[in-house]
Coordinates of C-alpha atoms and ligand atoms in Angstrom, one line a residue:
X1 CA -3.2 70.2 -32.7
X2 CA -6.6 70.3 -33.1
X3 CA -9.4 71.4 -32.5
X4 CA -11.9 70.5 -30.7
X5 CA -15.5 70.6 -31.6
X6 CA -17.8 72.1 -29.5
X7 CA -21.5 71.0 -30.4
X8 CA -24.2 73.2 -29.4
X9 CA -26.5 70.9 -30.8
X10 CA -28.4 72.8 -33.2
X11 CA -32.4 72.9 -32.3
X12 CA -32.6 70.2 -29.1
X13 CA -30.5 70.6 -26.3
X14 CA -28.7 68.1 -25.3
X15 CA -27.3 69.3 -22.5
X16 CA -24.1 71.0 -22.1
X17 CA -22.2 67.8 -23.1
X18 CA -19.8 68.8 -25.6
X19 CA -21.1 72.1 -25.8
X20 CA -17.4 73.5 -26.5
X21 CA -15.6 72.6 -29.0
X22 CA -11.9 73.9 -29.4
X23 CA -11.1 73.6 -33.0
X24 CA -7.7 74.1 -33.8
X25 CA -6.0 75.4 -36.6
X26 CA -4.2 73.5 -38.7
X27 CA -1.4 75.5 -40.5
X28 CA -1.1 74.0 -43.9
X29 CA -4.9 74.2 -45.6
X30 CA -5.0 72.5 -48.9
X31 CA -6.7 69.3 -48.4
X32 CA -10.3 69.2 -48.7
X33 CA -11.8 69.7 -45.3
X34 CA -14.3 67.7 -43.9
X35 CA -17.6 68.1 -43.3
X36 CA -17.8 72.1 -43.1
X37 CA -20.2 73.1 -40.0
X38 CA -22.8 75.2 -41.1
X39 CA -22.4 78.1 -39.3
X40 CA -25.3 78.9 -37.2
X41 CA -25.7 81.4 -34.3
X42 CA -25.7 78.8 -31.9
X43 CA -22.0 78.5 -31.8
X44 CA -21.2 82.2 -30.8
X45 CA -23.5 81.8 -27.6
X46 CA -21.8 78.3 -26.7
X47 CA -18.3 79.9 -26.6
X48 CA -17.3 82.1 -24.6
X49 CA -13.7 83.6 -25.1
X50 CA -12.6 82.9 -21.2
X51 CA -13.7 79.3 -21.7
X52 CA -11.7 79.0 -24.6
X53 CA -8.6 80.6 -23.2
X54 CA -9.3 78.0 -20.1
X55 CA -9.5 75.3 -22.6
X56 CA -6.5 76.7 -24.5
X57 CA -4.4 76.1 -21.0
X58 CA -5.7 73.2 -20.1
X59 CA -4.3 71.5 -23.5
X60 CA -1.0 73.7 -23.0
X61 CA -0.2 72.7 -19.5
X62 CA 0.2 69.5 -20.7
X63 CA 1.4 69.9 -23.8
X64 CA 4.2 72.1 -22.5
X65 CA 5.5 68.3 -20.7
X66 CA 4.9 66.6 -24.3
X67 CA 8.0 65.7 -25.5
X68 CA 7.4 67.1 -28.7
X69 CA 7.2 70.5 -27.2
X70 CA 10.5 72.5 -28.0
X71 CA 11.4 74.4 -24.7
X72 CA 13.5 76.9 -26.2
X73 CA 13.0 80.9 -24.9
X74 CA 15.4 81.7 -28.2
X75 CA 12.2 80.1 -30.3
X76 CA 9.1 81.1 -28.4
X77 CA 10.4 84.9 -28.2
X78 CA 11.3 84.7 -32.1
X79 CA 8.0 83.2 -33.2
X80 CA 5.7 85.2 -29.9
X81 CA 7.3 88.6 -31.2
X82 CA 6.4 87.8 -35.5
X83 CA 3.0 86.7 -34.2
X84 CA 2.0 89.5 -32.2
X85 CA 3.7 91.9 -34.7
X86 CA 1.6 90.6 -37.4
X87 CA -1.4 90.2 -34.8
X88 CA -1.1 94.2 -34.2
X89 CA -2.5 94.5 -37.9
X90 CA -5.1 92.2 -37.4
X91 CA -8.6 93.3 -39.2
X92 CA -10.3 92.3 -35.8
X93 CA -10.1 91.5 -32.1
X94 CA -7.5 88.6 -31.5
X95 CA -6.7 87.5 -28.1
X96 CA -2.7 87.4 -27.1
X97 CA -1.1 85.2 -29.1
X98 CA 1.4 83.1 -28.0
X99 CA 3.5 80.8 -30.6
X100 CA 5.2 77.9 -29.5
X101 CA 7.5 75.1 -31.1
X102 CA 6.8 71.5 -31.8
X103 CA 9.6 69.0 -32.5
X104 CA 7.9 67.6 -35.5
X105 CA 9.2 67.8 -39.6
X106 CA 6.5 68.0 -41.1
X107 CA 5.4 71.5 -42.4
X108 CA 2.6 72.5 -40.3
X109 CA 1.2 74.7 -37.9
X110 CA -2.2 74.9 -35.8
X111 CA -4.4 77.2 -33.6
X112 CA -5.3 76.2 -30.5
X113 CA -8.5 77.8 -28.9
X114 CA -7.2 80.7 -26.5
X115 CA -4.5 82.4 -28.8
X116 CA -2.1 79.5 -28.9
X117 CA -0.4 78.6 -31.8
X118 CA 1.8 75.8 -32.7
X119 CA 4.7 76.1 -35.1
X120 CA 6.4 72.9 -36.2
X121 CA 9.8 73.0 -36.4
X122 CA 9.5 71.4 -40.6
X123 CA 7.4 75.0 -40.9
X124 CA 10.4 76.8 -39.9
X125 CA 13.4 74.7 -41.2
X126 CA 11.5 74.4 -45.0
X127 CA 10.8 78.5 -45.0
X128 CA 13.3 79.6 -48.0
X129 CA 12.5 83.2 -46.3
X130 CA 11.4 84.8 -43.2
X131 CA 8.3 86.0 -45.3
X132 CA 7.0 82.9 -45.6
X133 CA 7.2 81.7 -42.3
X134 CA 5.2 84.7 -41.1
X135 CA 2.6 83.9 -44.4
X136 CA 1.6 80.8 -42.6
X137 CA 1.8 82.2 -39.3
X138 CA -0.9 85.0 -40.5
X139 CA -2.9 83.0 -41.9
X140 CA -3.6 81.0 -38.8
X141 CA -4.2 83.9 -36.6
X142 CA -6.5 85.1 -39.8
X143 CA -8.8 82.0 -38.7
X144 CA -8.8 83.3 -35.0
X145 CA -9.6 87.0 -36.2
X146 CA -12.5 85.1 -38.0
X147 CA -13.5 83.3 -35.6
X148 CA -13.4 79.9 -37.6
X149 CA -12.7 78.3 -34.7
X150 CA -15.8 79.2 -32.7
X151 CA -17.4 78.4 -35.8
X152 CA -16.3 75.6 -36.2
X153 CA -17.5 73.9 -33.0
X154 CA -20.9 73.9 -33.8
X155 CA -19.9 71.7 -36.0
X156 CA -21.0 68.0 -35.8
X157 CA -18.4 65.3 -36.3
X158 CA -19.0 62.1 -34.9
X159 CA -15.2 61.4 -34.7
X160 CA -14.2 64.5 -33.8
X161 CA -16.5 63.9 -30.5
X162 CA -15.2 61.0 -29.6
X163 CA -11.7 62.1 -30.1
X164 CA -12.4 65.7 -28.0
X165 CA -13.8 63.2 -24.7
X166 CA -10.4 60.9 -24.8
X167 CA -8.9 64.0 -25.4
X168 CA -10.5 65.5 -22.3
X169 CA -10.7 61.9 -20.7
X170 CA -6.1 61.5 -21.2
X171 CA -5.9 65.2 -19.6
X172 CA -8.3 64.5 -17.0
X173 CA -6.1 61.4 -15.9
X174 CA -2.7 63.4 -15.7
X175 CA -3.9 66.0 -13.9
X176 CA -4.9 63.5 -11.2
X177 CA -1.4 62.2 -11.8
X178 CA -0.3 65.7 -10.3
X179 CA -0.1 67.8 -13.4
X180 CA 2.8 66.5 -14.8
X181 CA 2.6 63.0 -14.5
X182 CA 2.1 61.9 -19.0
X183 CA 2.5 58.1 -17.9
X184 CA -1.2 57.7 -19.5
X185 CA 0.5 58.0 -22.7
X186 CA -1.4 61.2 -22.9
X187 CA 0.8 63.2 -26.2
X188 CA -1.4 65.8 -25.8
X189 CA -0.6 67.9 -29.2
X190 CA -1.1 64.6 -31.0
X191 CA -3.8 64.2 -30.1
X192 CA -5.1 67.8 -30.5
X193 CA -3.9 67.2 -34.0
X194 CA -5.5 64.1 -34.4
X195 CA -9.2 65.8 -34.2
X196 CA -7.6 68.5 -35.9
X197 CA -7.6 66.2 -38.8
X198 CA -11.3 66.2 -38.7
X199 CA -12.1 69.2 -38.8
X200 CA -10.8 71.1 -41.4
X201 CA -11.8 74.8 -42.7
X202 CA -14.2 75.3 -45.3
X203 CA -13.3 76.9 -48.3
X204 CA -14.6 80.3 -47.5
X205 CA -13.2 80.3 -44.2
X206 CA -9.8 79.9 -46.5
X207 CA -10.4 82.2 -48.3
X208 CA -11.1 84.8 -45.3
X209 CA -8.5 83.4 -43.5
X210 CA -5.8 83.7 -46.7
X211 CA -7.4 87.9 -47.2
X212 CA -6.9 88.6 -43.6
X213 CA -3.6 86.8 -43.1
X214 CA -2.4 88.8 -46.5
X215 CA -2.8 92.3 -45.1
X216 CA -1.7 91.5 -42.0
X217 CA 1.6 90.2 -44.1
X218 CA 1.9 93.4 -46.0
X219 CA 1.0 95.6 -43.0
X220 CA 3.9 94.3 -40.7
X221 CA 6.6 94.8 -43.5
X222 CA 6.4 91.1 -45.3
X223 CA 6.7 90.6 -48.5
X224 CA 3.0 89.6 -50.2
X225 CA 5.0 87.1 -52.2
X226 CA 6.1 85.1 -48.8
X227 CA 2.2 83.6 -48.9
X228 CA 2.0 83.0 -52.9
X229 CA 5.7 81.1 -52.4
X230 CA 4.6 78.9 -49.3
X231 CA 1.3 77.9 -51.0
X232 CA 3.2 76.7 -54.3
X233 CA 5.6 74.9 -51.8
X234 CA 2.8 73.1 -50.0
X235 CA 0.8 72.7 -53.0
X236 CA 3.8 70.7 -54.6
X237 CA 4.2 68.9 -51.4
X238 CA 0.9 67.6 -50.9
X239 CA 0.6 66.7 -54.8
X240 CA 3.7 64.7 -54.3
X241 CA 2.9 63.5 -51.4
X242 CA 6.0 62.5 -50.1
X243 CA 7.8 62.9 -47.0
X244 CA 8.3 66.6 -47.1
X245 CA 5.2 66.8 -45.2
X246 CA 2.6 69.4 -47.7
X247 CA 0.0 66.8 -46.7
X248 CA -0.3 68.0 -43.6
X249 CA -1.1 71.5 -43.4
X250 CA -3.2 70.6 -46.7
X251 CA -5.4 67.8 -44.6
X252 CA -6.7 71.1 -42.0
X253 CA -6.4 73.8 -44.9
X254 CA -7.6 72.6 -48.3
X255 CA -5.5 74.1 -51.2
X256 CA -7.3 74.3 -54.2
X257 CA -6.3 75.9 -57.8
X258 CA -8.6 78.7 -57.0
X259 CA -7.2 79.1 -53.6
X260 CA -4.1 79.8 -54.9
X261 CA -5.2 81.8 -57.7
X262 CA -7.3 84.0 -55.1
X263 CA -3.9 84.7 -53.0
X264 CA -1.3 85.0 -56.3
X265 CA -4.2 87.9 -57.9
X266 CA -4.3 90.1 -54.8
X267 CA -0.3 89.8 -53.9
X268 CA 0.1 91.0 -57.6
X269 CA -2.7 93.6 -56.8
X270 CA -0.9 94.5 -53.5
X271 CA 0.7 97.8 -53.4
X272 CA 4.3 97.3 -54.4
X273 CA 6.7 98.5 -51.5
X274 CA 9.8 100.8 -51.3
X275 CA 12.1 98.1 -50.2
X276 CA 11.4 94.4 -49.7
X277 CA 11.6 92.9 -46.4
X278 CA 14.9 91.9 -45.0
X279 CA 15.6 88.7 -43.5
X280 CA 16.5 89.6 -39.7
X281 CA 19.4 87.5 -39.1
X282 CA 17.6 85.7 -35.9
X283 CA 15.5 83.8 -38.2
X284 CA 18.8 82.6 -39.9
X285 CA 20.2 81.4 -36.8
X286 CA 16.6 80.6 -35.3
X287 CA 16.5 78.1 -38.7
X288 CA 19.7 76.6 -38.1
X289 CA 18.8 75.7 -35.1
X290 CA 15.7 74.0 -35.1
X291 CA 17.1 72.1 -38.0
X292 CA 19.5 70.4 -35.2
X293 CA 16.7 70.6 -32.4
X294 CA 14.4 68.4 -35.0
X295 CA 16.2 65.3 -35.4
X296 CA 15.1 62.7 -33.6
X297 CA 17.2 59.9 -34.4
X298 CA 21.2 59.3 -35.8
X299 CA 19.8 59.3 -39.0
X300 CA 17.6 62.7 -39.3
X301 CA 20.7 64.5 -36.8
X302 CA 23.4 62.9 -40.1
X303 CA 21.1 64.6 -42.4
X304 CA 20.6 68.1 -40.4
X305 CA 24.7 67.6 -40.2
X306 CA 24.9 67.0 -44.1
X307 CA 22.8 69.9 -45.0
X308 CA 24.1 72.7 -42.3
X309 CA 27.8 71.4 -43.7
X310 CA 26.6 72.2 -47.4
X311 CA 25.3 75.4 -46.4
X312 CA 28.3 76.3 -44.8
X313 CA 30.3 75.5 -47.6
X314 CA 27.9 77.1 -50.4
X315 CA 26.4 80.3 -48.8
X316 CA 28.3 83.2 -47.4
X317 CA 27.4 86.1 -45.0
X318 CA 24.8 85.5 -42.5
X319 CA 23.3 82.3 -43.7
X320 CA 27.1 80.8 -43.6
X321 CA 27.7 81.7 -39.8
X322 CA 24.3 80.2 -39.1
X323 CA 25.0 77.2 -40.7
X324 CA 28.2 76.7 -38.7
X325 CA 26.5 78.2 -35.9
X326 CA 24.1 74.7 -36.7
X327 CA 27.0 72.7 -36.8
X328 CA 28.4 74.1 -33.1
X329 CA 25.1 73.1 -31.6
X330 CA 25.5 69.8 -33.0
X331 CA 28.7 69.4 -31.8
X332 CA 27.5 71.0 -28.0
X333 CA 24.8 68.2 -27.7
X334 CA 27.1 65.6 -28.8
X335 CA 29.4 66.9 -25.9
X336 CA 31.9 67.8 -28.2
X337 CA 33.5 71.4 -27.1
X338 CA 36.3 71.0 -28.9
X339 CA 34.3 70.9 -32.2
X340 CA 31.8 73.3 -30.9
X341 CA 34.5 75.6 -30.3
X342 CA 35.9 75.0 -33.9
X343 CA 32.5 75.8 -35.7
X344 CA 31.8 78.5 -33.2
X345 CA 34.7 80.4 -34.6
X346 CA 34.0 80.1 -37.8
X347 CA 30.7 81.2 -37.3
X348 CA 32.2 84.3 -35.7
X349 CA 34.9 84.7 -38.5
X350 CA 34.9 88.4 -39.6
X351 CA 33.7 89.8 -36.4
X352 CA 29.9 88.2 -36.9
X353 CA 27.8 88.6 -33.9
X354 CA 24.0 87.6 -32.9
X355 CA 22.9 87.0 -29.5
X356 CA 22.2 82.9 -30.3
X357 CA 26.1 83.0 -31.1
X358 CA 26.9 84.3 -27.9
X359 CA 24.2 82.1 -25.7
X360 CA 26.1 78.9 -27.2
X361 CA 29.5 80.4 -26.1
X362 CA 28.4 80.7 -22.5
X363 CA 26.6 77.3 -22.9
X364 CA 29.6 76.0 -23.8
X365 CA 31.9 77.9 -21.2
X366 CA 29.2 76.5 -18.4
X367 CA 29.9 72.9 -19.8
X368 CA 33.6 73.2 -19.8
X369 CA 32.7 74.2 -16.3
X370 CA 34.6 77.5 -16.8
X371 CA 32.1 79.4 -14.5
X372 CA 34.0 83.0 -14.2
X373 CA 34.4 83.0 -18.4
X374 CA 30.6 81.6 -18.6
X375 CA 29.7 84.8 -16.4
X376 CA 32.2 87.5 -18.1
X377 CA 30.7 86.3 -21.7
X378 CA 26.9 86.4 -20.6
X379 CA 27.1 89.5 -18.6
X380 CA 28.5 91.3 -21.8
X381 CA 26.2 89.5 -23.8
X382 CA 23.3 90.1 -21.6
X383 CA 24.6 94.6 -22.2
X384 CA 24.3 93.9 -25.8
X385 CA 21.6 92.2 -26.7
X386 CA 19.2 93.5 -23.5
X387 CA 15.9 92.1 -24.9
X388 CA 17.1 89.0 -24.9
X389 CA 15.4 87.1 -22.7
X390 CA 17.5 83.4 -24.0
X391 CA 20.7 85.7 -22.5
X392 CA 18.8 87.2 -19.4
X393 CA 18.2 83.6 -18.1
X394 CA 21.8 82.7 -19.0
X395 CA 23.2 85.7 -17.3
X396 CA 21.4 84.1 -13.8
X397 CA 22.7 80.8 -14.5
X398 CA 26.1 82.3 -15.0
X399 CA 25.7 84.0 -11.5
X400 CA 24.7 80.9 -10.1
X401 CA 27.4 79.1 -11.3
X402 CA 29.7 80.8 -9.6
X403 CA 27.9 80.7 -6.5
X404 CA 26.5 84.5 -6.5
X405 CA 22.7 83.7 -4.9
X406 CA 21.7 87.4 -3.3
X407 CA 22.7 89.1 -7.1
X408 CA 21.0 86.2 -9.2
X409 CA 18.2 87.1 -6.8
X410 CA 17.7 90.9 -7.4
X411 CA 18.5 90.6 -11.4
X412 CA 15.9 87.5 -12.1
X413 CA 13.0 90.0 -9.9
X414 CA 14.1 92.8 -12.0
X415 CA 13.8 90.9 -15.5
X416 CA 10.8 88.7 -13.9
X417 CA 9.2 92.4 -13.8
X418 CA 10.0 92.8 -17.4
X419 CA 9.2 89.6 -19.0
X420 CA 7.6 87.2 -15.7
X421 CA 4.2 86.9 -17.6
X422 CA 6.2 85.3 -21.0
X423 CA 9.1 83.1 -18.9
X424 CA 7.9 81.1 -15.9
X425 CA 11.2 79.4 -15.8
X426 CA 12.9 82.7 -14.3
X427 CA 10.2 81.7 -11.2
X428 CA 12.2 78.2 -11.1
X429 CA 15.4 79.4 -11.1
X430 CA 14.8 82.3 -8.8
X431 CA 13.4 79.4 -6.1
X432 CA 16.7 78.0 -7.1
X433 CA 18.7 80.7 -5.9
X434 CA 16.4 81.3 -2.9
X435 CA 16.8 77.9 -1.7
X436 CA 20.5 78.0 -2.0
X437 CA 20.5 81.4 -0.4
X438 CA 18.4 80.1 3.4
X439 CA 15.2 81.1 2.3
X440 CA 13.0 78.0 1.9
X441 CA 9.8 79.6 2.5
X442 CA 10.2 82.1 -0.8
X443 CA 11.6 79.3 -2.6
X444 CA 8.7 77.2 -2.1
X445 CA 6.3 79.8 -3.2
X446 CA 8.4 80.7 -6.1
X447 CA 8.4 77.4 -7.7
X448 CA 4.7 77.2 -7.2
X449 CA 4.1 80.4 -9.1
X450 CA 6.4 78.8 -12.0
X451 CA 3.5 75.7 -11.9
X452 CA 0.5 78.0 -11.7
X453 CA 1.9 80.2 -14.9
X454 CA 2.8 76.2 -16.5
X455 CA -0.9 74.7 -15.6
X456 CA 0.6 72.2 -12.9
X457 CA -1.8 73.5 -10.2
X458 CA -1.3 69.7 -7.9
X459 CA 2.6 70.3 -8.5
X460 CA 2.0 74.3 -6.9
X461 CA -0.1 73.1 -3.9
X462 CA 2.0 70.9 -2.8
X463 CA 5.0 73.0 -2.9
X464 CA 2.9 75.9 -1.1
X465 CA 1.7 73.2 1.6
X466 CA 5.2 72.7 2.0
X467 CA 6.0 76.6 2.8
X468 CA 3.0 76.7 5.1
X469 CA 4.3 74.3 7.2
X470 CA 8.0 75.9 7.4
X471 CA 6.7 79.4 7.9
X472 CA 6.5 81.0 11.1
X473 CA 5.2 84.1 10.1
X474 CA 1.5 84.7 11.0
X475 CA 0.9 87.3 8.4
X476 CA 2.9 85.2 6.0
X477 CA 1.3 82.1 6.6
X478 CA -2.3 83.4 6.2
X479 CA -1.1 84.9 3.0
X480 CA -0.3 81.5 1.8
X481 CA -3.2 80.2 3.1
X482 CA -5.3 82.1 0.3
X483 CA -2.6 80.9 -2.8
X484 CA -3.1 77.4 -1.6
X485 CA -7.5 78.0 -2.0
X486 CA -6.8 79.6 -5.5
X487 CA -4.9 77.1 -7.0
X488 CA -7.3 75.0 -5.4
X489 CA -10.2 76.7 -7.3
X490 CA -8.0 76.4 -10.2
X491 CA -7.3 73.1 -9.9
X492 CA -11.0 72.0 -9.6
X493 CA -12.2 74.7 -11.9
X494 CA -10.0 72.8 -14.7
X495 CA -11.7 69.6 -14.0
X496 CA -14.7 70.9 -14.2
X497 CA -14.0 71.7 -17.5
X498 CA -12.7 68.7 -19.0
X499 CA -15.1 67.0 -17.3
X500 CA -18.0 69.0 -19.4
X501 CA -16.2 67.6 -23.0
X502 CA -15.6 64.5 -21.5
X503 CA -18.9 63.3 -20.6
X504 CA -20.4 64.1 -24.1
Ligands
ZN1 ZN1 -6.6 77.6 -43.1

């Protein structure tokens, strides 16, 4: 997901058309890049980092309706916490980082302008450790630390242009759609990775961006070797070029020999460590996982069957219960709870425990509409594993199942205190719970803080109009009143925005 080009034309001024560009980051960088903007001072002055966090939203509230967009709290906690962990040891400012998912095989990854940063679920599913899943992670925020992507909007690319105004043109159209209305075909990470494509980092951004990224690795606990492994593994890829997808991250982030050689010298330099890093056992199970959320068709789910089967059979310890943990999923979305059930307990065998374990046992309890089980195994689950949020929300749905409005109430405010800012959808589902409970009026201006926090500003005015109109309250209503002008604000503010790359 791409980038966008900003052009500050250098010398005349031409305006403020397509004076921002958003340049994403691709995650795989072997492939020779295109074009390399010179770097001149112009682009610092163009962009501003509250434009490019508005710009970063804009693509993400629709994005987040893409259906390549993996809506999965289990993922975006796993990846949010590696990214900001690694971010912490960042040899510069970097704005909040928020990772995200992307149903997509290929092994790639990109930086959105604002902090946002794409994973694709191939990234994940073709890490051999959790090392080198956060070597590529790193390396991307390295090119925010860096500022590459600033940079890289001065940058002047004909088709990248073009591509940024239909870009800006497709999210222009669904946000008079109502914010979530895609009908215009929009795929909005496609096509954020479509001018990603043309772009492309030079090599010395690479080379910063590898240095920065490998002592942020080190610094959080990594193991140095997790970047040196990933690059060989792309490097092959894209040399073979065959469907495993090394092409990809190689078409944003060239790979060269000397690339390579740069990052295998200074991980041999690196300090060796007391202990290498050990896997955590959530990116076993995280793996596993998006291996079954990836498959598209009957074809790639047989495959992710095959292989999680295999695993079972071949590994032991934790990467055997994950791989039956794998196959229970499977067998939940197929609608099969017998066979869930059956692979459930032999990922469980020896007394093995991990909080994705127990979230599919109270999934499946739920779908065997076994509501008081469902709320005995999330409430113990939701003790044990407290920063969960995956088991928070399934705690609340537990309570709801069985009907209890007024306590799903008080424990989504309490955790919405604790993680609201990071999971809108407790907004939704305390509006659920509201609604059910004769309060229409909170409910309605509930759900429109879930749109606000998702970027579906039309979608929250129109549910605070609603509890406007139901309200009786004077005091109330004028309070509402002043929502209903900010996401107003917000809603035209956006356009505005779009509207500037657009009419370049
Ligand atoms: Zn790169």
């Amino acid at each position: 997901m791409p980038s966008i080009c900003s052009i500050a034309k250098r010398g005349a001024i031409v305006g403020l058309s397509l004076a921002l560009a958003v340049p994403a980051i691709p995650v795989a960088a072997w492939a020779q890049p295109v074009g390399l903007p010179s770097m001149g001072a112009a682009s610092a002055t163009e962009l501003s980092p509250m434009l490019e966090r508005s710009l970063g939203e804009a693509i993400m509230s629709q994005g987040r309706r893409d259906p390549t967009y993996v809506d999965d709290s289990e993922l975006s906690q796993y990846l949010t916490t590696m990214g900001r962990k690694l971010a912490a040891y960042a040899p510069g400012a970097v704005p909040e980082v928020e990772m995200f998912g992307v149903r997509d095989p290929e092994i790639n990854a990109f930086a959105m302008p604002g902090g946002f940063i794409g994973v694709n679920t191939g990234l994940i599913v073709s890490s051999a450790s959790e090392s080198e899943l956060a070597a590529v992670l790193a390396h991307e925020i390295g090119h925010v630390v860096q500022r590459h992507i600033a940079r890289g909007m001065t940058q002047q690319n004909q088709n990248s242009m073009v591509m940024l105004a239909s870009l800006a043109g497709a999210l222009l159209a669904a946000l008079a759609g109502g914010g979530g209305n895609l009908a215009m075909g929009v795929a909005a990470f496609g096509q954020a990775a479509a001018i990603n494509r043309q772009l492309g980092f030079s090599r010395d951004a690479e080379r910063e961006a590898d240095r920065a990224g490998l002592q942020m690795l080190t610094k959080a606990g990594y193991d140095a070797e997790g970047m040196s492994q990933m690059f060989g593994r792309l490097m092959n890829a894209s040399r073979l070029n065959e469907g495993a997808g090394g092409g990809s991250w190689a078409s944003t982030h060239p790979l060269s020999i000397e690339r390579m050689s740069d990052v295998q010298n200074r991980v041999r330099a690196a300090q060796p460590v007391a202990s290498r890093h050990v896997d955590s056992d959530d990116f076993w199970y995280v793996r596993a996982k998006m291996r079954v959320v990836q498959g598209r068709d009957a074809v790639s789910l047989r495959t992710a069957g095959q292989q999680l089967q295999d695993e079972a059979q071949a590994l032991s310890g934790v990467r055997r219960s994950a791989a039956y943990y794998g196959l229970a999923l499977q067998a939940y979305q197929r609608n099969n709870m017998a066979e869930a059930e059956r692979n459930w307990n032999l990922a469980s065998a020896d007394g093995r425990a991990s909080p994705q374990l127990a979230k599919l046992s109270v999934d499946i309890a739920l779908a065997r509409k076994d509501y008081p089980k469902a709320l005995e195994l999330a409430q113990a689950a939701a003790k044990r594993w407290p920063a969960q949020r995956a088991l928070g929300i399934a705690y609340a749905q537990a309570l709801q199942s069985v009907g209890r409005h007024a306590d799903a109430q008080e424990y989504l405010r309490a955790k919405i205190k604790q993680w609201g800012s990071d999971e809108p959808s407790l907004y939704q589902m305390l509006a659920q719970s509201e609604d059910r409970n004769g309060k229409p009026v909170a409910a309605r201006r509930d759900q429109a803080r879930y749109y606000v926090m998702t970027g579906a500003y039309a979608a929250a005015e129109s549910q605070l109009q609603q509890a406007r109109s139901m309200s009786t309250d004077f005091y109330e209503q004028s309070q509402i009143d002043v929502q209903i002008k900010e996401v107003k604000d917000k809603l035209a503010e956006e356009r505005q925005l779009l509207e500037r790359f657009k009419s370049g």
